[in-house]
Amino acid sequence: MNYIFHYDIAAILICIIVGGLFFSKKHFPSKSNRLFLCIGALIITASVFDIISVYSLNHIGTFPLWLNYIVNQIYFFSFNCIYIVYLIYLLLITEQNKDRCGKVMKVVNTFALLYITLSIVLTPWLKTIFYFENDQYMHGPLHISLYIIAFTMLGGCIFTIITSKRKINNMHLVTTCVIAIIAIAAVIIQFVWNDLLLVNFVASLMYFMLFHSLQNPDEYLDKELDIFNMKAFLQKIVNLHDKKKKFTVLAFEMEGFQFVDQFMGVERGNDLLATVVKDCNKGLKGEMYHLDGTRFAYIFDQKSKDIEEHAEWLKWRFVTAFHVKRVAVNLTVRMCTVDFPEVASTREEMLNAIDSALEFAKEENSYDVVIATKEMTEKHQRSAIISHILKSAVRNKSFEVYFQPIYSIEDKAFSAAEALVRLRDEELGFIPPDEFIPIAEQTGLILEVGDIVFHKVCDFLQSENVQDLGIRYVEVNLSMVQCMQEDLHKHLKSIMDKYQIPYNMIDFEVTETFSTSDNRILMNNMANLIDSGCTFAVDDYGTGFSNTDYLIEFPFDLVKLDKSVVWAATDNDKAMKVLEHTAAMIKSLGLKIVAEGVETFEQALMLRSIGCDFLQGYYFSKPVPPVEYVEFMKTADKCIKEKLTDRLAMLS
Ligand code: C2E
Ligand code: CA
Ligand code: CA
């Protein structure tokens, strides 16, 4: 027979071109990439052996029979395997290899492979697929079964593509199906016209289309930086995990890009990132992965000395500036290591651990390598949960406001109270404000939280007959994030107006940390509110830097001694001396003092003796819900008489 084998030559060329394109780019050694290359290799093998078999059949006299058998066997085997591997490949990239349908197809695949292997291997003896008679190549009775298997596999491919869970765009879906149908047609054509060796050519076309549609060599690549991306990182973890390997990830995050983005444009920022990555790639060995933003990672064997060397190198490199368009930019780097599987045992846990350890490095302002621990991750996760709870509490305005009475030594009465926010969750119970306020500040939710609290305070003051209860004012905590809002004063006044609350019924507490922020905005807010009649207190006095400039600079009326200062003075003579001098200094500036955390009568006496004007603490009352606070105020007189008579009298 005169076989037309030119299509086979074209098939080989197409596969070589696709292979060349594939290898011309950086590629990740993933399973799907390996299967993709395997399909190409099978098409080339099938085509090469198809051509050889044509030649050997034409020279059957000169070629020994056994060689003819082997050549044809290899051809049949590689040709049939193309579609089996193709199906496995599709199942993998459409992420269906693990579901039920995928498993069934895998079983079918295994049987098909077993069948073709046996039938092809045994064909010289059983004459099942083909045989030679009088130097003539003949089809065996099971010859057709190989075509049926190829059909089935191609049908499976179409089914896999159509039912894919992964989002495949319509163009790719249609091309993949059309090409599979053409492949089926080619198999039929070749079955009918035996001399037309078309199937490998069609398979190579299918391969080419695959390369341009579903097979995405960039899938694991950050094209701009030419390094592996997050997907590759996660895949690598899965691969190492499957091999039961222990390893350590060194992750790092660069900081300082905002400056470039802001003043030179995002494009320059990207240029700078590319320069930095190039530098790191030159200075460090091993594969670098781009996780996201300015976050990168390396993977090492556990306890490898390279980890330390890499960290040292990074530290050293980031001391000197990087250059973008001849502008020197100083960047900083935070680093952490995570042990797998000790600290993180899945890829999700790995990402969480990196997140929390880098977050920890930022919180602690550490430029050393932070070794991730499970506790760090747990804390981080709790923060994530709390931020979620906060969001829904903001949505439902479900914060509560408690009031803690404040005793005025001069008035001999509980003439004020501090409003303290409370957050309750069904699962976590009461979440302390010390824990959720910083999270609210980080997430920006504090503005809404502050608003809700202030509305509730004003609502309380409006609904109760506060003057009769002897409440002269309420202290409301303001976060620095709120104070940095240009129009905070207008906003707060509009709320007080809405509830018709006299401005002098509110005293705002601001913490010492303000000394590090933009003073102008705070000053403007304070000046406007004070002009209207509000007052301001410095909160947590004595916990921050001992910088007293702001007591002179800002128009405060009150200074709130933090409970830690009060408690320290109770136990320690030196701390007591410091407190005495502090109190005297504050008084000399004409400011009033509120002492917080008063838990015992002795503390109250001591605080009175050093000149405190107001006392607040568990000794008098814990923070309580509005109803209880009203009750407290109604019975406070009685309470003083009955329970604290003599003692409180001593305070006056
Ligand atoms: P802070 O402003 O220093 O409030 C005083 C804290 O000390 C309150 O804790 C109060 O319950 C507690 N305290 C008062 N007396 C005693 C005592 O005798 N013994 C003990 N052990 N503790 C006492 P709380 O309510 O847990 O609030 C913690 C912090 O959360 C507050 O500290 C404040 O910084 C913040 N915070 C609370 N409510 C708000 C709010 O509405 N807005 C803002 N921005 N922060 C708030
Ligand atoms: Ca306070
Ligand atoms: Ca405090």
Short mmCIF file of C-alpha atoms and ligand atoms in Angstrom, two decimals, residues 418-420 475-477 509-511 539-540 560 596 616, ligand 2:
data_model
loop_
_atom_site.label_atom_id
_atom_site.label_comp_id
_atom_site.label_asym_id
_atom_site.label_seq_id
_atom_site.Cartn_x
_atom_site.Cartn_y
_atom_site.Cartn_z
CA GLU A 418 -16.97 57.48 81.66
CA ALA A 419 -18.73 55.93 78.69
CA LEU A 420 -17.09 52.61 77.77
CA GLU A 475 -16.44 61.39 79.46
CA VAL A 476 -16.24 59.97 75.98
CA ASN A 477 -13.12 58.27 74.59
CA GLU A 509 -10.70 61.81 76.43
CA VAL A 510 -7.73 61.63 74.10
CA THR A 511 -4.73 59.36 74.71
CA ASP A 539 -6.24 59.86 78.89
CA ASP A 540 -3.87 57.16 80.16
CA LYS A 560 -6.53 61.12 83.73
CA GLU A 596 -8.59 55.70 87.39
CA GLN A 616 -12.92 56.29 89.25
CA CA B 2 -10.63 56.61 78.97
#
